Amino acid sequence: MIPQLDLKAEYESVKDEIQKSVHEVLESGSYVLGNKGKQIEKLLSEYVGTSYGIGVANGTDALLLSLEAMSIGNGDEVITPPFTFFATAEVIARVGAKPVFVDIDPITYNMNPALIEQAITKKTKAIMVVHLFGQSADMEKIMEIAKKYRLKVIEDACQSIGATFNGKKVGSFGDTGCFSFFPSKNLGTYGDGGMVVTSDKDLYEKIKVLRNHGSEKKYVHSDIGLNSRLDEIQAAILEVKLKRLDDWNQKRREIANRYSEKLIGLVKTPITVKNREHVFNQYSIETDNRDELASYLNHRKIATGIYYPLPLHLQPAFHGLHYQKGDFPIAEKVSEKILALPLYPTLKEYEQDYVISSIKEFKGDSNGIN
Ligand SMILES: *Cc1c(COP(=O)(O)O)cnc(C)c1O
């Protein structure tokens, strides 16, 4: 079977260093909020180009803590795309605010900036922008609108660590940038982890307190916070992997380019916009007979994934928002056609060739239907 993602192969390539780094933690006797955590906060914020980093338990909490530190809650509205992982809008509802969806652009699958202004009301407090699949949203236009209406910007960069817009890394544009280290992300731990980055000292201090039960001084609690910390073992793993991230992202781009060269004309291949560097957390094609292609590939022992089959405005959990089918036609159309192919840094050329030839054969069999 060719998996969609091979985490075991990645581990094999860094095994000795990971084991050494984890061993140091085990021997240190310090397991939560220690030196490894501080070190990865420093390294990662430097990598992204912000002043501060705050390690948290996962990417979802990074988003949640950003909202809480900005005092966004009951009665507020936050603008976000309907085509993303559920967590993006989940946290908005979780703090008591209302997610207001704006349809995506069909080229990048990211929020269409031309549709943002009409969604802004007196209650709008922030834009939660998502950099989907590894490509930046249009941060020039989005930051311009945010400035004009004095809105906060939270970047959900969970899928796009290392991606750039006009040479600047995602996560460094907004008031906060949020990363997930879930194993399937480009920089993943062996468990859960996340980080908020920011250059706003006030937000940094607030989030640092909130992630640790609202406590700055031990047993004195100034806020109602959370237990959401990045533990030392995960930080030790990230320290080893961060050194490889740029190489791994480059490898992902090479594999993606090879797919696109061979599949162009056969299916709709992903487009990288000129001023952006894509990091391909997913390589997603679009095709009319998506489900048939997925099962054909599955029979040939090739795993695929669908991100995402149901846009957020149509999720049962958001029925109360009173959106309907047809409200966001691009997100809906894409969700019916999109299919992610196997892509990870250790994917072999012969494996990729097999995926490509299988798609070609399917297209031949289905006789001109595309
Ligand atoms: C993975 C992901 C999250 C959530 O991250 P977790 O670490 O799993 O909580 C949020 N948003 C997007 C776009 C993601 O891909």
Short mmCIF file of C-alpha atoms in Angstrom, two decimals, residues 208-369:
data_model
loop_
_atom_site.label_atom_id
_atom_site.label_comp_id
_atom_site.label_asym_id
_atom_site.label_seq_id
_atom_site.Cartn_x
_atom_site.Cartn_y
_atom_site.Cartn_z
CA LYS A 208 1.63 32.88 28.43
CA VAL A 209 -0.51 33.32 31.54
CA LEU A 210 -3.71 31.90 30.00
CA ARG A 211 -2.07 28.65 28.86
CA ASN A 212 -1.07 27.92 32.46
CA HIS A 213 -4.34 28.29 34.42
CA GLY A 214 -4.24 32.08 34.27
CA SER A 215 -1.30 31.99 36.63
CA GLU A 216 1.88 33.99 36.45
CA LYS A 217 2.96 33.41 40.04
CA LYS A 218 2.50 29.91 41.36
CA TYR A 219 -0.92 29.47 43.03
CA VAL A 220 -1.97 33.04 42.25
CA HIS A 221 -4.53 33.11 39.42
CA SER A 222 -5.28 36.41 37.75
CA ASP A 223 -7.39 34.89 34.95
CA ILE A 224 -9.56 31.91 34.10
CA GLY A 225 -7.17 30.07 31.84
CA LEU A 226 -6.53 26.56 30.57
CA ASN A 227 -4.06 23.76 31.04
CA SER A 228 -2.52 24.01 27.59
CA ARG A 229 1.23 23.57 27.59
CA LEU A 230 3.70 22.04 25.17
CA ASP A 231 5.51 19.32 27.09
CA GLU A 232 9.28 18.84 27.15
CA ILE A 233 9.34 15.56 25.22
CA GLN A 234 7.41 17.08 22.31
CA ALA A 235 9.65 20.17 22.40
CA ALA A 236 12.74 17.93 22.24
CA ILE A 237 11.34 16.20 19.13
CA LEU A 238 10.50 19.51 17.47
CA GLU A 239 14.02 20.81 18.09
CA VAL A 240 15.44 17.95 15.99
CA LYS A 241 12.82 18.20 13.26
CA LEU A 242 12.85 22.00 12.87
CA LYS A 243 16.41 21.73 11.49
CA ARG A 244 15.06 19.55 8.67
CA LEU A 245 11.88 21.47 7.95
CA ASP A 246 13.18 23.56 5.03
CA ASP A 247 14.70 20.49 3.34
CA TRP A 248 11.52 18.50 3.84
CA ASN A 249 9.39 21.35 2.49
CA GLN A 250 11.68 21.60 -0.55
CA LYS A 251 11.31 17.86 -1.14
CA ARG A 252 7.51 18.25 -0.92
CA ARG A 253 7.63 21.01 -3.55
CA GLU A 254 9.73 18.84 -5.89
CA ILE A 255 7.33 15.92 -5.60
CA ALA A 256 4.37 18.26 -6.12
CA ASN A 257 5.94 19.80 -9.22
CA ARG A 258 6.55 16.35 -10.64
CA TYR A 259 2.91 15.38 -10.10
CA SER A 260 1.75 18.58 -11.76
CA GLU A 261 4.02 18.13 -14.80
CA LYS A 262 2.65 14.65 -15.43
CA LEU A 263 -0.99 15.17 -14.52
CA ILE A 264 -1.64 18.53 -16.14
CA GLY A 265 -4.55 18.35 -18.58
CA LEU A 266 -5.80 15.14 -17.00
CA VAL A 267 -7.08 16.59 -13.73
CA LYS A 268 -7.04 20.08 -12.21
CA THR A 269 -3.65 20.35 -10.49
CA PRO A 270 -2.85 22.79 -7.65
CA ILE A 271 -1.69 26.27 -8.64
CA THR A 272 1.01 28.13 -6.73
CA VAL A 273 0.54 31.89 -6.99
CA LYS A 274 3.68 33.75 -8.12
CA ASN A 275 4.52 35.68 -4.94
CA ARG A 276 4.00 32.68 -2.65
CA GLU A 277 6.09 29.71 -1.63
CA HIS A 278 3.91 26.61 -1.17
CA VAL A 279 4.85 23.91 1.37
CA PHE A 280 2.32 21.27 0.19
CA ASN A 281 0.95 19.86 3.42
CA GLN A 282 -1.53 18.40 0.93
CA TYR A 283 -1.32 17.89 -2.83
CA SER A 284 -4.96 18.08 -3.85
CA ILE A 285 -6.28 17.63 -7.37
CA GLU A 286 -9.83 18.27 -8.58
CA THR A 287 -11.77 15.93 -10.83
CA ASP A 288 -15.46 15.37 -11.67
CA ASN A 289 -15.55 11.66 -10.90
CA ARG A 290 -13.63 12.01 -7.66
CA ASP A 291 -15.21 9.15 -5.69
CA GLU A 292 -14.73 6.69 -8.58
CA LEU A 293 -11.08 7.72 -8.92
CA ALA A 294 -10.52 7.36 -5.16
CA SER A 295 -11.92 3.82 -5.12
CA TYR A 296 -10.00 2.90 -8.29
CA LEU A 297 -6.77 4.04 -6.63
CA ASN A 298 -7.71 2.26 -3.42
CA HIS A 299 -8.09 -1.00 -5.37
CA ARG A 300 -4.61 -0.40 -6.71
CA LYS A 301 -3.36 0.06 -3.13
CA ILE A 302 -2.94 3.81 -3.30
CA ALA A 303 -4.36 5.77 -0.37
CA THR A 304 -5.99 9.17 -0.94
CA GLY A 305 -7.75 11.67 1.31
CA ILE A 306 -10.59 14.15 0.99
CA TYR A 307 -9.99 17.53 2.60
CA TYR A 308 -12.78 18.50 3.10
CA PRO A 309 -15.94 16.64 2.07
CA LEU A 310 -18.39 18.93 3.91
CA PRO A 311 -17.84 22.70 4.19
CA LEU A 312 -18.24 24.14 7.67
CA HIS A 313 -21.44 26.12 6.99
CA LEU A 314 -23.17 22.79 6.29
CA GLN A 315 -21.86 20.99 9.40
CA PRO A 316 -24.54 19.75 11.81
CA ALA A 317 -22.82 21.56 14.71
CA PHE A 318 -23.38 24.89 12.93
CA HIS A 319 -27.08 24.44 12.09
CA GLY A 320 -27.80 27.23 14.54
CA LEU A 321 -25.98 29.71 12.29
CA HIS A 322 -28.75 29.22 9.66
CA TYR A 323 -26.56 28.86 6.62
CA GLN A 324 -27.89 26.93 3.62
CA LYS A 325 -26.63 24.90 0.74
CA GLY A 326 -25.75 27.36 -2.03
CA ASP A 327 -24.46 30.05 0.33
CA PHE A 328 -20.80 29.42 -0.54
CA PRO A 329 -20.82 27.86 -4.03
CA ILE A 330 -17.04 27.67 -4.52
CA ALA A 331 -16.43 25.87 -1.22
CA GLU A 332 -19.31 23.50 -2.01
CA LYS A 333 -18.14 22.74 -5.53
CA VAL A 334 -14.54 22.15 -4.47
CA SER A 335 -15.62 19.84 -1.64
CA GLU A 336 -17.23 17.53 -4.23
CA LYS A 337 -14.22 17.37 -6.54
CA ILE A 338 -11.13 17.54 -4.39
CA LEU A 339 -8.80 14.59 -3.76
CA ALA A 340 -5.43 14.53 -1.98
CA LEU A 341 -2.73 12.22 -3.40
CA PRO A 342 0.13 10.60 -1.48
CA LEU A 343 2.77 13.22 -0.71
CA TYR A 344 5.51 13.14 1.90
CA PRO A 345 9.26 13.83 1.78
CA THR A 346 10.28 10.15 1.59
CA LEU A 347 7.88 9.20 -1.24
CA LYS A 348 9.97 7.33 -3.84
CA GLU A 349 9.99 8.23 -7.51
CA TYR A 350 8.80 4.75 -8.56
CA GLU A 351 5.92 4.99 -6.08
CA GLN A 352 4.94 8.35 -7.48
CA ASP A 353 5.15 6.95 -11.02
CA TYR A 354 2.74 4.20 -10.01
CA VAL A 355 0.27 6.78 -8.68
CA ILE A 356 0.58 8.81 -11.89
CA SER A 357 0.18 5.83 -14.23
CA SER A 358 -2.81 4.61 -12.22
CA ILE A 359 -4.54 7.97 -12.65
CA LYS A 360 -3.74 7.90 -16.37
CA GLU A 361 -5.21 4.41 -16.71
CA PHE A 362 -8.34 5.40 -14.84
CA LYS A 363 -8.78 8.38 -17.14
CA GLY A 364 -8.28 6.12 -20.17
CA ASP A 365 -10.84 3.63 -18.86
CA SER A 366 -13.39 6.31 -18.12
CA ASN A 367 -13.13 7.31 -21.79
CA GLY A 368 -12.83 11.02 -21.95
CA ILE A 369 -15.01 11.78 -18.95
#
